[in-house]
mmCIF file of C-alpha atoms and ligand atoms in Angstrom:
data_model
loop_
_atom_site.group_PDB
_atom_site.id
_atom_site.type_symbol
_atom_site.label_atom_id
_atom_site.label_comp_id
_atom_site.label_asym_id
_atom_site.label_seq_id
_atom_site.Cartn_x
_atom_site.Cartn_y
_atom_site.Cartn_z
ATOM 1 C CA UNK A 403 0.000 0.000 0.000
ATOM 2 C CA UNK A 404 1.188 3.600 -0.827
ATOM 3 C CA UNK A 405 1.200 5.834 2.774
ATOM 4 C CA UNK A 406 -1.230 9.129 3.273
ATOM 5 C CA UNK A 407 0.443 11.988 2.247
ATOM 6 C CA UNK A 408 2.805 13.870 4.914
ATOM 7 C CA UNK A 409 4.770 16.868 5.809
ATOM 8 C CA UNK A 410 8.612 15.903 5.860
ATOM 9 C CA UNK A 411 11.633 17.077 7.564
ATOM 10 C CA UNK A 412 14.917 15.773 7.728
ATOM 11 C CA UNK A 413 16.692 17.556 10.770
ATOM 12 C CA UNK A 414 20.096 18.296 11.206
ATOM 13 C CA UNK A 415 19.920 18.636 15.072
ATOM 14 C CA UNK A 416 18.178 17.383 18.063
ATOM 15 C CA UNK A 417 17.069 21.298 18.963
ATOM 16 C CA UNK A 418 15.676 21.646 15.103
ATOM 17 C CA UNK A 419 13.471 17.780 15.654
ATOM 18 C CA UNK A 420 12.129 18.488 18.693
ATOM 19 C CA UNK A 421 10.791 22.649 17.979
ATOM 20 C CA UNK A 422 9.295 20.624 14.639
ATOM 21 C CA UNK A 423 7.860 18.013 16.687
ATOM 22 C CA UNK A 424 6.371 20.561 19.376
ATOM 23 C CA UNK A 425 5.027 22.561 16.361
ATOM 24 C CA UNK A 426 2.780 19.599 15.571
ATOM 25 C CA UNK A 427 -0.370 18.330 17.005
ATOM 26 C CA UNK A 428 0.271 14.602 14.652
ATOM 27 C CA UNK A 429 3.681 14.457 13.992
ATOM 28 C CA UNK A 430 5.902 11.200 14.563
ATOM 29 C CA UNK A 431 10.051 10.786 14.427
ATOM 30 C CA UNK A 432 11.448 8.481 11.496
ATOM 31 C CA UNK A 433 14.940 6.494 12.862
ATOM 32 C CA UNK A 434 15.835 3.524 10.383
ATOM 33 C CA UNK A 435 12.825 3.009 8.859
ATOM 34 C CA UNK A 436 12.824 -0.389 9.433
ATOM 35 C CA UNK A 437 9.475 -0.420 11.661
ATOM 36 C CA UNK A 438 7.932 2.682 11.033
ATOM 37 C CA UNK A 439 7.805 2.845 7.246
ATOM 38 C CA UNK A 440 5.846 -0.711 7.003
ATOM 39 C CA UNK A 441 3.313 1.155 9.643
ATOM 40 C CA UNK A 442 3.109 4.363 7.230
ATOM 41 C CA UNK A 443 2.536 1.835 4.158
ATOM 42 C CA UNK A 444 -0.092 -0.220 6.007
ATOM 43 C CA UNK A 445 -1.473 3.221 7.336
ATOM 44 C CA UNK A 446 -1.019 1.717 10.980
ATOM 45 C CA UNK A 447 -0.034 5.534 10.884
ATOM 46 C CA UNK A 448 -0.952 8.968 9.496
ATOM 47 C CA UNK A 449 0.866 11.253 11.037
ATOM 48 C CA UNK A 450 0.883 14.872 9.312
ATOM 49 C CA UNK A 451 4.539 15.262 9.603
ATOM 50 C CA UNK A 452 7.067 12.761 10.030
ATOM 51 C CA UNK A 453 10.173 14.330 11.469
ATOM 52 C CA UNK A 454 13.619 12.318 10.013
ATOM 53 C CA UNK A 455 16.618 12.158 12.905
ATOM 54 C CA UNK A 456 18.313 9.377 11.052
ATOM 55 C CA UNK A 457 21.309 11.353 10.330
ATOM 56 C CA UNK A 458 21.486 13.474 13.072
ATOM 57 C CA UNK A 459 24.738 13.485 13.598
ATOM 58 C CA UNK A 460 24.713 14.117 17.401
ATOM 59 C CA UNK A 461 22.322 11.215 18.121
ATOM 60 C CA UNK A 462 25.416 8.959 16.307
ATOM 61 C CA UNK A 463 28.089 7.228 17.527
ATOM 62 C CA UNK A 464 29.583 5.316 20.721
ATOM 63 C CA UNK A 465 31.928 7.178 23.131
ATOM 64 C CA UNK A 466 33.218 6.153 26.264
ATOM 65 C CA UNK A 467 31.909 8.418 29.489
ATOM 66 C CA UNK A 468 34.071 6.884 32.799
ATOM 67 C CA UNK A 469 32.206 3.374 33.860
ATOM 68 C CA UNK A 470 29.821 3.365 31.060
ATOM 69 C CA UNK A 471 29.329 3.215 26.575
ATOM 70 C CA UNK A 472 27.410 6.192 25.736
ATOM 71 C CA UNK A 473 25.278 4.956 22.865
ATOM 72 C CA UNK A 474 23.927 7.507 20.156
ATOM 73 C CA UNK A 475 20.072 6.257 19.597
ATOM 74 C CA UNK A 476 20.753 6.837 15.554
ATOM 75 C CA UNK A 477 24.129 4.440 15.820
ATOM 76 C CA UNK A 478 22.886 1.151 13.117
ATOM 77 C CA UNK A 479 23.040 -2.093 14.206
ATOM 78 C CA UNK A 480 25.461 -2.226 11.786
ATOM 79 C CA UNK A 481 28.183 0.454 13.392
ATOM 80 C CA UNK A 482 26.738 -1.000 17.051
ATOM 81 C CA UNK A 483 27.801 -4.956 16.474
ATOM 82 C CA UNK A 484 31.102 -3.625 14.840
ATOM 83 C CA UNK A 485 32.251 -0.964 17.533
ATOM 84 C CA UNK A 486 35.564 -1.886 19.462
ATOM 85 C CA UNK A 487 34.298 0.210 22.119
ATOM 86 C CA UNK A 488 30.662 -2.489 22.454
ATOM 87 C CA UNK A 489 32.804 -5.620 21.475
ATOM 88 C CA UNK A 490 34.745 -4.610 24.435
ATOM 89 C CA UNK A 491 32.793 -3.205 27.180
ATOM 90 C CA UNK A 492 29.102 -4.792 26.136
ATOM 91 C CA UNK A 493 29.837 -7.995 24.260
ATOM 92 C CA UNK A 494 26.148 -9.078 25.206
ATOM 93 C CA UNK A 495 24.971 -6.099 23.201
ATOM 94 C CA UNK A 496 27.342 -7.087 20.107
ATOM 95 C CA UNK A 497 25.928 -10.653 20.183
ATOM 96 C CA UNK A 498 22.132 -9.569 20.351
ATOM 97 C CA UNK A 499 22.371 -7.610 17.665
ATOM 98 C CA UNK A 500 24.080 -9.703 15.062
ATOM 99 C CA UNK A 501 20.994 -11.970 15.794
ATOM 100 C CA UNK A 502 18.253 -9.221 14.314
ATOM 101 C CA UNK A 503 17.212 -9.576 11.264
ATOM 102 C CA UNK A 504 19.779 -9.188 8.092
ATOM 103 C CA UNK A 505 23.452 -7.412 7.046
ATOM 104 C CA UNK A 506 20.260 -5.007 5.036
ATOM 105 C CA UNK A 507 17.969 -4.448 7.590
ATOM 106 C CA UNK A 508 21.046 -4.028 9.913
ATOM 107 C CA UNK A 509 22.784 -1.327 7.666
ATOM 108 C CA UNK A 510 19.601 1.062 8.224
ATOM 109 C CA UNK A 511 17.685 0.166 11.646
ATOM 110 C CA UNK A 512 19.420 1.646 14.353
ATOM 111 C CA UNK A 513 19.662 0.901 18.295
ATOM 112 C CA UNK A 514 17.428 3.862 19.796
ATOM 113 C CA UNK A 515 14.901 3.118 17.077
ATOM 114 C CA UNK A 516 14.251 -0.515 18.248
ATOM 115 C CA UNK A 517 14.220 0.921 21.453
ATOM 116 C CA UNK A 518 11.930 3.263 21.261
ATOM 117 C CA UNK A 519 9.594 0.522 18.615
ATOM 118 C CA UNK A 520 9.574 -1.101 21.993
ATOM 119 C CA UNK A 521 8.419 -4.733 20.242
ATOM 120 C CA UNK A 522 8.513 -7.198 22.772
ATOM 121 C CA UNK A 523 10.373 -9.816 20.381
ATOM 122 C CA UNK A 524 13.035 -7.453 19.859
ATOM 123 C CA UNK A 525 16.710 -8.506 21.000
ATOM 124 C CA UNK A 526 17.735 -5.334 22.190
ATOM 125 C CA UNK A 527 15.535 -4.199 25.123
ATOM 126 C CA UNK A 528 16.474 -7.135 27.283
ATOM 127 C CA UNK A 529 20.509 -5.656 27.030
ATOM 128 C CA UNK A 530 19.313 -2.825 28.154
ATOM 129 C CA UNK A 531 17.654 -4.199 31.363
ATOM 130 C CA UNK A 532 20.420 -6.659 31.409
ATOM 131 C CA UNK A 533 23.314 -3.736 31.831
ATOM 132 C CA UNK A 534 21.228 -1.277 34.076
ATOM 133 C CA UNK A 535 21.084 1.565 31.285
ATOM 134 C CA UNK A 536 19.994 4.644 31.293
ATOM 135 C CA UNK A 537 17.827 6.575 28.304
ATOM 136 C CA UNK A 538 18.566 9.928 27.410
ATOM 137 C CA UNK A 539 15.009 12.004 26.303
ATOM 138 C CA UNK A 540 15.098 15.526 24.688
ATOM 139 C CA UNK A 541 12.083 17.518 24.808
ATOM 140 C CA UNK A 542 10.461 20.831 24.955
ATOM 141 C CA UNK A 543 10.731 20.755 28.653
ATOM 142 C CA UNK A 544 14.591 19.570 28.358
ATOM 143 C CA UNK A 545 16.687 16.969 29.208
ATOM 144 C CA UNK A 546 15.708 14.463 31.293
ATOM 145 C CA UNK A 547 16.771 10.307 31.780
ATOM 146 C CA UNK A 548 14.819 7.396 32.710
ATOM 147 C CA UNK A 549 15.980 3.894 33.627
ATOM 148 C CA UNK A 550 15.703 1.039 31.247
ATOM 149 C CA UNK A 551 13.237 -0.778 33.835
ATOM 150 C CA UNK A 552 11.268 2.451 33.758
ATOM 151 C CA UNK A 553 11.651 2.997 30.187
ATOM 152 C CA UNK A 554 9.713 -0.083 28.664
ATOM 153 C CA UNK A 555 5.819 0.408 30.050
ATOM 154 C CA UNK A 556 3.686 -1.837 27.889
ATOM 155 C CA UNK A 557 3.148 -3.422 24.139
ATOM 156 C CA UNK A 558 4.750 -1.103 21.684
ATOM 157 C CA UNK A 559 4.609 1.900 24.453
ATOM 158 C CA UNK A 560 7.970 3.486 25.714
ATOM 159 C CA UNK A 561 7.887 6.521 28.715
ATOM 160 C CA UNK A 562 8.231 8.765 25.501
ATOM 161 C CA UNK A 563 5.901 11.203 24.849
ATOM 162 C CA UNK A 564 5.141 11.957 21.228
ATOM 163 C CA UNK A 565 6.883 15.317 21.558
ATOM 164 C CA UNK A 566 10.053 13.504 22.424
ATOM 165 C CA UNK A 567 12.873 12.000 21.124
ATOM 166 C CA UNK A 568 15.251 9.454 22.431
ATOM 167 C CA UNK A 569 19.119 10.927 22.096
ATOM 168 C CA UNK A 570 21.463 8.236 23.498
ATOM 169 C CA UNK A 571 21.779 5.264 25.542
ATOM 170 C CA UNK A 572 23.948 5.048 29.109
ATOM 171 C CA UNK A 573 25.441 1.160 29.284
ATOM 172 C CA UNK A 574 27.155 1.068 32.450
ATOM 173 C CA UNK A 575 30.200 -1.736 31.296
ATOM 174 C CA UNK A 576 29.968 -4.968 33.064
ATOM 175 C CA UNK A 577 33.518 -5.062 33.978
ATOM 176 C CA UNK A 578 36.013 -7.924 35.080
ATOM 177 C CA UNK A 579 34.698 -10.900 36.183
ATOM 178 C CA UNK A 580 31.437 -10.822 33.992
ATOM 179 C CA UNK A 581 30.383 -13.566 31.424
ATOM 180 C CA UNK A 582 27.866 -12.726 29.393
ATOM 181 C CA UNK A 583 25.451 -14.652 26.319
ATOM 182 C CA UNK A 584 22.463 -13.980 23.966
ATOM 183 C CA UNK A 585 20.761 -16.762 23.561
ATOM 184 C CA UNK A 586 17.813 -16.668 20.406
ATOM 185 C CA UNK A 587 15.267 -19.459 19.618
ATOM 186 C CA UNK A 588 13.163 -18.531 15.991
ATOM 187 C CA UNK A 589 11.974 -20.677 13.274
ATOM 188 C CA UNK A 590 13.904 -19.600 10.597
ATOM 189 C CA UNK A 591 17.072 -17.678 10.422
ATOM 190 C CA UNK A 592 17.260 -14.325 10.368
ATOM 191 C CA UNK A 593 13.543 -13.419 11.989
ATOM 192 C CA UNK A 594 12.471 -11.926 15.642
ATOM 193 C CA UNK A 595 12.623 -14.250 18.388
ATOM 194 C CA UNK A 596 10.037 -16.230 19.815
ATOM 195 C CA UNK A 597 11.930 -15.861 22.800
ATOM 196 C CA UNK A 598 15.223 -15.075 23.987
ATOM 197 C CA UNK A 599 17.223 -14.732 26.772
ATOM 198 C CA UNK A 600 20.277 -12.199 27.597
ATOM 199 C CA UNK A 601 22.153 -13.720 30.552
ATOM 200 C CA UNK A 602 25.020 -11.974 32.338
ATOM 201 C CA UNK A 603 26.598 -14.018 35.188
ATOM 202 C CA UNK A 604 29.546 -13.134 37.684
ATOM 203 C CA UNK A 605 31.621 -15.768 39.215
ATOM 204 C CA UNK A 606 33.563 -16.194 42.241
ATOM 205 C CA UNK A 607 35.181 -18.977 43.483
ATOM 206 C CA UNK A 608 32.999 -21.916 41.869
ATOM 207 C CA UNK A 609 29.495 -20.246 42.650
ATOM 208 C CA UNK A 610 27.636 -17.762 40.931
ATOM 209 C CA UNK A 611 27.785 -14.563 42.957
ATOM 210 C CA UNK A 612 25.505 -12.336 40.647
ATOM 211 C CA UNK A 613 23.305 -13.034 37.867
ATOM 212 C CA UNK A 614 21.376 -10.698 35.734
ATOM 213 C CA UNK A 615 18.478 -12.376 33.258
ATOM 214 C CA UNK A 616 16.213 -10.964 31.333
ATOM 215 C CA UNK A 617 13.649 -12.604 28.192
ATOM 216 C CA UNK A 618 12.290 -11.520 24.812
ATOM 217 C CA UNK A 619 9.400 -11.841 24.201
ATOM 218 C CA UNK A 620 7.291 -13.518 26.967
ATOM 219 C CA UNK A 621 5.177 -10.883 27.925
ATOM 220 C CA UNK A 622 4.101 -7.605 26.768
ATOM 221 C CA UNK A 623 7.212 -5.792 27.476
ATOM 222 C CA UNK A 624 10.741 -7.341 28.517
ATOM 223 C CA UNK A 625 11.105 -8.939 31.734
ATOM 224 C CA UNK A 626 13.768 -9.808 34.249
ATOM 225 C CA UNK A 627 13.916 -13.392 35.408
ATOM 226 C CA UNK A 628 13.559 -12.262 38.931
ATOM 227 C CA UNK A 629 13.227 -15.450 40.958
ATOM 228 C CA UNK A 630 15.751 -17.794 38.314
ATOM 229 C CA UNK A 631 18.304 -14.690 39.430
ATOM 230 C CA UNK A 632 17.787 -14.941 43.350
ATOM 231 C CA UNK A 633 18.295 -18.351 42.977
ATOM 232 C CA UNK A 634 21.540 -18.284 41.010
ATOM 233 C CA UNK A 635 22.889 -15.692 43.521
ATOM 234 C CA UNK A 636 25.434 -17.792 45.908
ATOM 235 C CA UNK A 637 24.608 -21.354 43.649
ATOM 236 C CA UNK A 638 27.497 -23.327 42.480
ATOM 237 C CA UNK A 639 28.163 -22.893 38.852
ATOM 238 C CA UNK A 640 27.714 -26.203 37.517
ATOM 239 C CA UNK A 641 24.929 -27.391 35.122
ATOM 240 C CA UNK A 642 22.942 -29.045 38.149
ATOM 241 C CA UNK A 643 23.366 -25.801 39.872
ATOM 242 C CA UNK A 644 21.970 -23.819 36.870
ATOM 243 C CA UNK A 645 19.218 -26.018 35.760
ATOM 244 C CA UNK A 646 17.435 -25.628 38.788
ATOM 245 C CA UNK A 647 17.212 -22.106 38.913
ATOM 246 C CA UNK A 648 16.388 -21.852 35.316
ATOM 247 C CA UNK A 649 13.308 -24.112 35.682
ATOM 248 C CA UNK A 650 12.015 -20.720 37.395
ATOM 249 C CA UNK A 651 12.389 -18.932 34.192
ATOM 250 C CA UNK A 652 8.812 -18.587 33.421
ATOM 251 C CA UNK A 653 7.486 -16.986 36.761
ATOM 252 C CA UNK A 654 5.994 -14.040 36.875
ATOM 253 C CA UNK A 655 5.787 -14.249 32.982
ATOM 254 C CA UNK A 656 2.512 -14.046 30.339
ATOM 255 C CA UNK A 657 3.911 -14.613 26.895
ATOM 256 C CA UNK A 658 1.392 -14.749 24.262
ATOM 257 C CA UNK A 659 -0.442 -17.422 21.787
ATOM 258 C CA UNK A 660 0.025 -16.808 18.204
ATOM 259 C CA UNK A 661 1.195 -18.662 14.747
ATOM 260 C CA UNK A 662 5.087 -18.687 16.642
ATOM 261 C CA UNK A 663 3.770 -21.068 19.313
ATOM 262 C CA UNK A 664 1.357 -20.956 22.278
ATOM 263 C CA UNK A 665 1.989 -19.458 25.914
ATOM 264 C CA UNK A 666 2.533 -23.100 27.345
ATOM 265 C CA UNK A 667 5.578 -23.905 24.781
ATOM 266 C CA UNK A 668 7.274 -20.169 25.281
ATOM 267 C CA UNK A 669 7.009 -21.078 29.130
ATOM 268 C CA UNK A 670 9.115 -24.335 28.013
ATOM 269 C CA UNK A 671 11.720 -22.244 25.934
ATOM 270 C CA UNK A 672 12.525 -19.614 28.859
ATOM 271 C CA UNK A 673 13.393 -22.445 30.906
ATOM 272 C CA UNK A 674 15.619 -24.436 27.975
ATOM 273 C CA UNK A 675 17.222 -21.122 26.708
ATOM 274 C CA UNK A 676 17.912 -19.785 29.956
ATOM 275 C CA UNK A 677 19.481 -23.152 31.266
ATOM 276 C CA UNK A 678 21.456 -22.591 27.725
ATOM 277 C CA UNK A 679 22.213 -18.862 28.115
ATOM 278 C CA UNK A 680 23.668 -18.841 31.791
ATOM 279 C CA UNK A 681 25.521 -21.668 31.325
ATOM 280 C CA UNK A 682 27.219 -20.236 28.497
ATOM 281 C CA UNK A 683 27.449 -16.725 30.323
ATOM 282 C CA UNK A 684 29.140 -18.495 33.370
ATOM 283 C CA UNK A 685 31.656 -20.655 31.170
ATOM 284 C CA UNK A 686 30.174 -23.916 32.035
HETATM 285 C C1 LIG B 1342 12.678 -7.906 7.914
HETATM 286 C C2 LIG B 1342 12.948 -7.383 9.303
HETATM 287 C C3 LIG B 1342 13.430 -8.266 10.251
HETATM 288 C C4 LIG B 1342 13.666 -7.808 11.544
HETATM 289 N N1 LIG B 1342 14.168 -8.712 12.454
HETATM 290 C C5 LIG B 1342 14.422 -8.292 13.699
HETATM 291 C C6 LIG B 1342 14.972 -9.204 14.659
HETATM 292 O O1 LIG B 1342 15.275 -10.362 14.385
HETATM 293 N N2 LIG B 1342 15.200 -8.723 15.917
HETATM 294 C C7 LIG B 1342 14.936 -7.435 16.257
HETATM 295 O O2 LIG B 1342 15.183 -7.072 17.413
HETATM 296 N N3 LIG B 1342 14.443 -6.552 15.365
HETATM 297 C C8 LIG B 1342 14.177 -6.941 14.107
HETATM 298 N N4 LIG B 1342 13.698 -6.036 13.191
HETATM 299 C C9 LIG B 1342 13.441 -4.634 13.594
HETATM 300 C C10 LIG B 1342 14.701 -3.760 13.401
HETATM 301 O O3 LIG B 1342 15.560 -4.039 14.489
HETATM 302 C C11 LIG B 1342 14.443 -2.222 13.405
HETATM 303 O O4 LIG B 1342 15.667 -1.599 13.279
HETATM 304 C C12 LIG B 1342 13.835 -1.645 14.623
HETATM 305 O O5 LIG B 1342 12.649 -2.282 14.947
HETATM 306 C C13 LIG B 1342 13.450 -0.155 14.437
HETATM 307 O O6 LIG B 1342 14.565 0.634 14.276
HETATM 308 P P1 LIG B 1342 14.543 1.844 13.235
HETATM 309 O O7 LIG B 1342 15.735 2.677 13.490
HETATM 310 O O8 LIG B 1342 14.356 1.316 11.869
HETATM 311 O O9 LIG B 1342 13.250 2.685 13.741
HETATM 312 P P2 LIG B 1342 11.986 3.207 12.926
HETATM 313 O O10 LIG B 1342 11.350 2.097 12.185
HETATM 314 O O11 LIG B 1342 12.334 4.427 12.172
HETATM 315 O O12 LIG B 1342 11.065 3.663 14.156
HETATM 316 C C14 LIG B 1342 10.442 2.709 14.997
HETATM 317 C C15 LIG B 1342 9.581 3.467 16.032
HETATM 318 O O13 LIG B 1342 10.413 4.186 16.944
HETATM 319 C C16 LIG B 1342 10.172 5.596 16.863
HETATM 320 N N5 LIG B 1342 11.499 6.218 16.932
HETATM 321 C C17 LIG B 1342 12.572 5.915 16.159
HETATM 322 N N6 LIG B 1342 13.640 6.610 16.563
HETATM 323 C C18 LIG B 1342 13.240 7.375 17.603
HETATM 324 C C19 LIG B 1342 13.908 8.307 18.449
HETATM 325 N N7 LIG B 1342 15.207 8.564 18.333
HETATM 326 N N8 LIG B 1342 13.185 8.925 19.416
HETATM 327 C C20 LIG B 1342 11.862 8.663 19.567
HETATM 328 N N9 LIG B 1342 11.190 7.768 18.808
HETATM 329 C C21 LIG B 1342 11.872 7.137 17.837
HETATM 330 C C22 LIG B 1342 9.428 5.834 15.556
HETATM 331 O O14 LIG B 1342 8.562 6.956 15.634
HETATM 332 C C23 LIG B 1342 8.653 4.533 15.416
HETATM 333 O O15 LIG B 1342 7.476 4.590 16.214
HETATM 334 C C24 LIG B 1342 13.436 -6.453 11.890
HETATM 335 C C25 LIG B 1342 12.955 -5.547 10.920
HETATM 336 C C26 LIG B 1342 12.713 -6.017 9.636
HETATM 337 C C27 LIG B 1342 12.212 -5.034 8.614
#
């Protein structure tokens, strides 16, 4: 289908987005593309003026700030999954993304835009939650930063307002001693998961002493593994030790029914793929 007709800007700066975005009444941002334009074409959307920050070229890049990867929300999955700086400091997040989609899809979609899509079988989210970051939201009222557990609120809905845009991400590094693993179960290669699991596990001494989980898709937004986590905290890290905390995977949880599989069988694969991820993430 051919989208409604709309005003377009392509800005050059986050100041020049958001003044056209408060000038509006229907106006949405375009990242990548990769979501949004399918929603203009099946006129999901018809916003009156669709406000370009792709190449903003302060809303690009990855820098180092102290403890933690600031993350420009326009960086590709491309430039993200080939950064030294991510490779380094956030392996988790370079392994997640090579998993979405295709070297195409990955040349133009971009890390703040999947973000702020907010699709519950996207990869990225659950790095986010996994490494305690921090969003960075420009507005008419300014600056201001919400945490990655507050940031996610429900199906495809994000603590952005529609007169705001999402600037950068904050990914504290995991530092020494961290293991980390994405772990992806779909039916055919290149396609969202039906779920996954981003594990990040410190060891000490033969036991786990911290463990951070957190699953695609088995819910309406991304969810820590709360009670697999407490129970991995102080286990020893062998398989026995991490299979029975991972059968607690699915607590707390309400994935979804559709063509991908139904509720009962995504309860299954949080348990198998965490079991899979945290072993991996602890080097077992
Ligand atoms: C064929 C295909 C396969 C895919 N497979 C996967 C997969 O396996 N795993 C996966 O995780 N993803 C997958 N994706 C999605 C892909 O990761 C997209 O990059 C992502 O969903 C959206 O990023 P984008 O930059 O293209 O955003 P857009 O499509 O431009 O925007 C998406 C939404 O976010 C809003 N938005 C964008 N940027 C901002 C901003 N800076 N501030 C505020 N709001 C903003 C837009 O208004 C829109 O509502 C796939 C996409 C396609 C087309």
């Amino acid at each position: 289908m051919i989208p409604s007709s709309f005003e377009y800007l392509k800005a050059s700066t986050v100041a020049e987005a958001v003044s056209a975005l408060a000038g509006s009444d229907d106006a949405k941002v375009l990242g990548g593309g990769q979501s949004f334009i399918p929603i203009l074409r099946l006129r999901l959307a018809s916003p009156e003026l669709v406000v370009d920050v792709s190449k903003v070229a302060e809303m690009r890049g990855v820098r180092e700030d102290g403890d933690a990867l600031v993350i420009g929300a326009m960086t590709t999955h491309h430039e993200v999954m080939h950064d030294p700086l991510v490779r380094q400091h956030a392996p988790l997040l370079a392994s997640a993304t090579a998993t979405v989609a295709d070297p195409q899809v990955r040349h133009r979609g971009t890390f703040g835009g999947a973000l702020a899509h907010a699709d519950p079988a996207s990869d990225l989210p659950g790095v986010t939650l996994v490494h305690g970051a921090t969003m960075t939201i420009v507005g008419p009222g300014g600056t201001r930063t919400v945490s990655a557990a507050d940031f996610f609120v429900d199906y495809l809905e994000t603590a952005l307002a529609a007169d705001e845009l999402l600037t950068s991400i904050r990914l504290p590094k995991l530092g020494a001693g961290w293991g980390t693993h994405y772990e992806k179960f779909n039916r055919v290669a290149q396609a969202w998961s039906i779920v996954g699991v981003a594990a990040a596990v410190r060891r000490d001494n033969g036991h786990i002493a911290e463990a951070r989980v957190a699953l695609t898709n088995m819910g309406s937004t991304h969810l820590r593994a709360t009670a697999t986590e407490n129970a991995l905290a102080g286990a020893e890290a062998t398989d026995r030790g991490v299979h029975g905390a991972s059968q607690l995977a699915a607590e707390g949880t309400k994935p979804a029914s559709d063509q991908n599989g139904r509720a009962d069988y995504r309860e299954h694969l949080a348990k198998v793929l965490t079991h899979r991820a945290v072993r991996a993430a602890a080097g077992i």
